[in-house]
Amino acid sequence: DQQVKQNSPSLSVQEGRISILNCDYTNSMFDYFLWYKKYPAEGPTFLISISSIKDKNEDGRFTVFLNKSAKHLSLHIVPSQPGDSAVYFCAATGTASKLTFGTGTRLQVTL
Amino acid sequence: GAGVSQSPSNKVTEKGKDVELRCDPISGHTALYWYRQSLGQGLEFLIYFQGNSAPDKSGLPSDRFSAERTGGSVSTLTIQRTQQEDSAVYLCASSLPGLAVEQYFGPGTRLTVT
């Protein structure tokens, strides 16, 4: 039972354009959501998070949007840069301890 | 400062052998987590240690898997009688107390069971 779903395994975006990565969840007990970025042969690194009491959180080029009624969140990267090319994991938690991760979306930013 | 370290970085073992994977968390992080990522899958939670509390073992897939954390620092994940389906990248993460959601990951151990 996949409680956190990232239905797009890959995404290609031109440098300078907006990248939009999507994530859906099924567990209504989740109240905190995170995005992690992973380069090959490295562990995931925390990128940005959002609490369920908010619908938007922004940090520089990265913005996360949460639509609780649709159980959907998205990560916007603008402008996209070649260094953003990585696998992005959406994660959720309801206990502030263990995270439930999606399967990841591989983002390729092309020149 | 030093991040989370894991050893070995790669491990190839024969089916039926036991393996031990090690994690050194960030100093001062009282929470420690083990996850694994199988091919084409997301990160799957295995076990969580928080201070002196009893660990949350709810994610361990079978009784062949066990983990311990000595002295509240280093952790060892042990897989007994390895099977081919155990092949995965095993990731360790740690976090500060009260900030468990912002977990810092190590580079992982890639386990291949032949």
Short mmCIF file of C-alpha atoms in Angstrom, two decimals:
data_model
loop_
_atom_site.label_atom_id
_atom_site.label_comp_id
_atom_site.label_asym_id
_atom_site.label_seq_id
_atom_site.Cartn_x
_atom_site.Cartn_y
_atom_site.Cartn_z
CA ASP A 1 0.00 0.00 0.00
CA GLN A 2 1.80 3.08 -1.29
CA GLN A 3 0.71 5.90 1.03
CA VAL A 4 2.86 8.49 -0.73
CA LYS A 5 2.87 8.45 -4.50
CA GLN A 6 5.00 10.21 -7.06
CA ASN A 7 3.44 9.20 -10.33
CA SER A 8 6.05 10.76 -12.60
CA PRO A 9 9.27 8.76 -12.48
CA SER A 10 11.10 11.38 -14.52
CA LEU A 11 10.87 14.98 -15.68
CA SER A 12 12.97 16.99 -18.12
CA VAL A 13 12.98 20.79 -17.99
CA GLN A 14 15.02 23.43 -19.76
CA GLU A 15 17.36 25.60 -17.73
CA GLY A 16 15.61 28.76 -16.58
CA ARG A 17 12.13 27.25 -16.79
CA ILE A 18 9.94 26.12 -13.93
CA SER A 19 10.11 22.53 -12.67
CA ILE A 20 6.97 21.19 -11.03
CA LEU A 21 7.19 17.92 -9.14
CA ASN A 22 4.00 16.36 -7.84
CA CYS A 23 3.15 14.11 -4.92
CA ASP A 24 -0.09 12.56 -3.71
CA TYR A 25 -0.80 10.93 -0.37
CA THR A 26 -3.60 8.80 0.98
CA ASN A 27 -3.15 8.89 4.76
CA SER A 28 -5.19 11.73 6.27
CA MET A 29 -3.13 11.44 9.47
CA PHE A 30 -0.08 12.90 7.74
CA ASP A 31 0.45 16.44 8.98
CA TYR A 32 3.97 17.30 7.89
CA PHE A 33 5.45 16.98 4.44
CA LEU A 34 9.00 17.21 3.20
CA TRP A 35 10.97 17.17 -0.01
CA TYR A 36 14.38 15.55 -0.18
CA LYS A 37 16.88 15.74 -3.02
CA LYS A 38 19.24 12.89 -3.82
CA TYR A 39 22.33 12.81 -5.98
CA PRO A 40 23.81 9.48 -7.11
CA ALA A 41 25.86 7.68 -4.46
CA GLU A 42 24.80 10.16 -1.79
CA GLY A 43 22.13 10.09 0.86
CA PRO A 44 19.02 12.26 0.47
CA THR A 45 19.35 15.85 1.66
CA PHE A 46 16.50 17.83 3.15
CA LEU A 47 15.20 20.54 0.85
CA ILE A 48 11.99 22.10 2.13
CA SER A 49 9.02 21.19 4.28
CA ILE A 50 5.47 22.28 4.98
CA SER A 51 3.11 21.80 7.87
CA SER A 52 -0.51 20.91 7.24
CA ILE A 53 -1.59 24.23 8.76
CA LYS A 54 -0.06 26.02 5.79
CA ASP A 55 -0.73 25.84 2.09
CA LYS A 56 2.54 27.31 0.86
CA ASN A 57 6.13 27.54 1.98
CA GLU A 58 8.86 29.29 0.06
CA ASP A 59 12.63 29.13 0.32
CA GLY A 60 14.54 30.90 -2.40
CA ARG A 61 13.92 29.18 -5.72
CA PHE A 62 11.93 26.40 -4.05
CA THR A 63 8.25 26.59 -3.15
CA VAL A 64 6.08 23.80 -1.83
CA PHE A 65 2.31 23.93 -2.17
CA LEU A 66 -0.09 21.80 -0.16
CA ASN A 67 -3.69 21.09 -1.08
CA LYS A 68 -5.08 19.16 1.87
CA SER A 69 -8.51 18.57 0.39
CA ALA A 70 -6.92 16.92 -2.64
CA LYS A 71 -4.17 15.28 -0.57
CA HIS A 72 -1.69 16.69 -3.03
CA LEU A 73 1.52 18.62 -2.77
CA SER A 74 3.89 19.99 -5.33
CA LEU A 75 7.40 21.36 -5.41
CA HIS A 76 8.13 24.28 -7.73
CA ILE A 77 11.68 25.14 -8.68
CA VAL A 78 12.11 28.41 -10.51
CA PRO A 79 14.31 29.11 -12.30
CA SER A 80 15.60 25.58 -12.77
CA GLN A 81 19.36 25.15 -12.91
CA PRO A 82 21.51 22.25 -14.16
CA GLY A 83 22.64 21.61 -10.57
CA ASP A 84 19.03 20.84 -9.68
CA SER A 85 19.26 17.62 -11.69
CA ALA A 86 18.70 14.88 -9.10
CA VAL A 87 16.06 12.53 -7.78
CA TYR A 88 13.45 14.27 -5.65
CA PHE A 89 11.59 12.37 -2.94
CA CYS A 90 8.39 13.50 -1.33
CA ALA A 91 7.95 12.34 2.28
CA ALA A 92 5.23 12.59 4.89
CA THR A 93 4.86 11.99 8.58
CA GLY A 94 2.15 12.08 11.20
CA THR A 95 4.30 11.22 14.17
CA ALA A 96 7.32 13.49 13.75
CA SER A 97 9.46 10.39 13.64
CA LYS A 98 9.45 7.91 10.81
CA LEU A 99 8.97 9.26 7.34
CA THR A 100 6.96 7.65 4.57
CA PHE A 101 8.61 8.29 1.23
CA GLY A 102 7.41 8.30 -2.34
CA THR A 103 9.30 6.47 -5.07
CA GLY A 104 11.00 9.61 -6.35
CA THR A 105 11.04 11.70 -9.51
CA ARG A 106 14.23 12.07 -11.49
CA LEU A 107 14.59 15.68 -12.63
CA GLN A 108 16.87 16.48 -15.55
CA VAL A 109 17.54 20.15 -16.22
CA THR A 110 18.86 20.60 -19.72
CA LEU A 111 20.90 23.48 -21.10
CA GLY B 1 31.06 19.26 11.10
CA ALA B 2 31.01 15.59 10.17
CA GLY B 3 27.82 14.21 8.72
CA VAL B 4 26.30 10.78 9.08
CA SER B 5 28.74 8.09 8.01
CA GLN B 6 28.02 4.52 7.03
CA SER B 7 30.22 1.53 6.42
CA PRO B 8 30.85 -0.35 4.31
CA SER B 9 29.81 1.65 1.26
CA ASN B 10 29.35 -1.55 -0.71
CA LYS B 11 28.86 -5.12 0.42
CA VAL B 12 28.51 -8.22 -1.72
CA THR B 13 27.58 -11.38 0.12
CA GLU B 14 26.41 -14.85 -0.66
CA LYS B 15 22.87 -15.92 0.04
CA GLY B 16 22.59 -17.36 3.54
CA LYS B 17 25.43 -15.34 5.07
CA ASP B 18 24.99 -12.78 7.82
CA VAL B 19 25.93 -9.12 7.29
CA GLU B 20 26.44 -6.15 9.60
CA LEU B 21 26.00 -2.57 8.46
CA ARG B 22 27.27 0.30 10.57
CA CYS B 23 26.04 3.85 11.06
CA ASP B 24 27.76 6.73 12.85
CA PRO B 25 25.23 9.52 13.41
CA ILE B 26 25.95 13.21 13.75
CA SER B 27 27.27 14.00 17.21
CA GLY B 28 24.48 15.14 19.51
CA HIS B 29 21.70 13.62 17.40
CA THR B 30 19.65 11.44 19.71
CA ALA B 31 17.33 10.07 17.04
CA LEU B 32 18.59 7.47 14.54
CA TYR B 33 16.71 5.80 11.71
CA TRP B 34 17.35 3.00 9.26
CA TYR B 35 15.70 2.92 5.84
CA ARG B 36 16.26 0.85 2.76
CA GLN B 37 15.73 1.59 -0.88
CA SER B 38 15.16 -1.34 -3.18
CA LEU B 39 15.48 -0.92 -6.93
CA GLY B 40 12.70 1.31 -8.26
CA GLN B 41 11.20 1.81 -4.84
CA GLY B 42 11.01 4.67 -2.39
CA LEU B 43 12.77 4.67 0.93
CA GLU B 44 11.25 2.10 3.24
CA PHE B 45 11.37 2.73 6.99
CA LEU B 46 12.97 -0.08 8.99
CA ILE B 47 13.66 1.01 12.59
CA TYR B 48 13.90 4.14 14.75
CA PHE B 49 15.89 4.79 17.92
CA GLN B 50 15.21 7.79 20.16
CA GLY B 51 17.43 8.26 23.16
CA ASN B 52 16.90 5.58 25.79
CA SER B 53 13.37 4.74 24.65
CA ALA B 54 12.49 1.34 23.25
CA PRO B 55 13.14 1.37 19.49
CA ASP B 56 10.29 1.43 16.99
CA LYS B 57 10.90 -1.80 15.07
CA SER B 58 7.64 -1.70 13.15
CA GLY B 59 9.34 -1.51 9.75
CA LEU B 60 11.64 -4.51 10.04
CA PRO B 61 10.52 -6.92 7.28
CA SER B 62 11.34 -10.16 9.08
CA ASP B 63 12.97 -11.55 12.19
CA ARG B 64 16.18 -11.95 10.21
CA PHE B 65 16.63 -8.20 10.61
CA SER B 66 17.77 -6.63 13.86
CA ALA B 67 19.47 -3.44 14.94
CA GLU B 68 21.10 -2.09 18.01
CA ARG B 69 22.42 1.24 19.10
CA THR B 70 25.25 1.19 21.59
CA GLY B 71 25.80 4.08 23.99
CA GLY B 72 23.22 6.17 22.22
CA SER B 73 25.53 6.70 19.27
CA VAL B 74 26.73 4.10 16.74
CA SER B 75 24.15 1.72 15.35
CA THR B 76 24.53 -1.65 13.68
CA LEU B 77 21.92 -3.21 11.41
CA THR B 78 22.30 -6.98 11.18
CA ILE B 79 20.71 -9.16 8.53
CA GLN B 80 20.93 -12.88 9.19
CA ARG B 81 20.73 -15.58 6.52
CA THR B 82 20.59 -13.01 3.74
CA GLN B 83 18.25 -13.54 0.82
CA GLN B 84 18.43 -12.06 -2.68
CA GLU B 85 15.44 -9.83 -1.95
CA ASP B 86 17.52 -8.16 0.76
CA SER B 87 19.61 -6.53 -1.97
CA ALA B 88 19.09 -2.78 -1.61
CA VAL B 89 20.71 0.44 -0.47
CA TYR B 90 20.48 0.70 3.30
CA LEU B 91 20.36 4.30 4.52
CA CYS B 92 20.86 5.61 8.00
CA ALA B 93 19.65 9.03 9.18
CA SER B 94 19.88 10.99 12.39
CA SER B 95 18.20 14.04 13.82
CA LEU B 96 18.16 16.35 16.80
CA PRO B 97 15.56 15.80 19.51
CA GLY B 98 12.35 17.61 18.67
CA LEU B 99 13.40 18.08 15.05
CA ALA B 100 12.92 14.50 14.00
CA VAL B 101 11.35 15.47 10.72
CA GLU B 102 14.56 17.07 9.45
CA GLN B 103 16.61 13.95 9.17
CA TYR B 104 20.18 13.95 7.94
CA PHE B 105 21.10 10.96 5.83
CA GLY B 106 24.32 9.07 5.37
CA PRO B 107 25.51 7.97 1.91
CA GLY B 108 24.12 4.47 2.35
CA THR B 109 25.45 0.93 2.08
CA ARG B 110 24.71 -0.90 -1.15
CA LEU B 111 24.09 -4.53 -0.30
CA THR B 112 24.12 -7.14 -3.04
CA VAL B 113 23.17 -10.71 -2.18
CA THR B 114 24.28 -13.20 -4.83
#
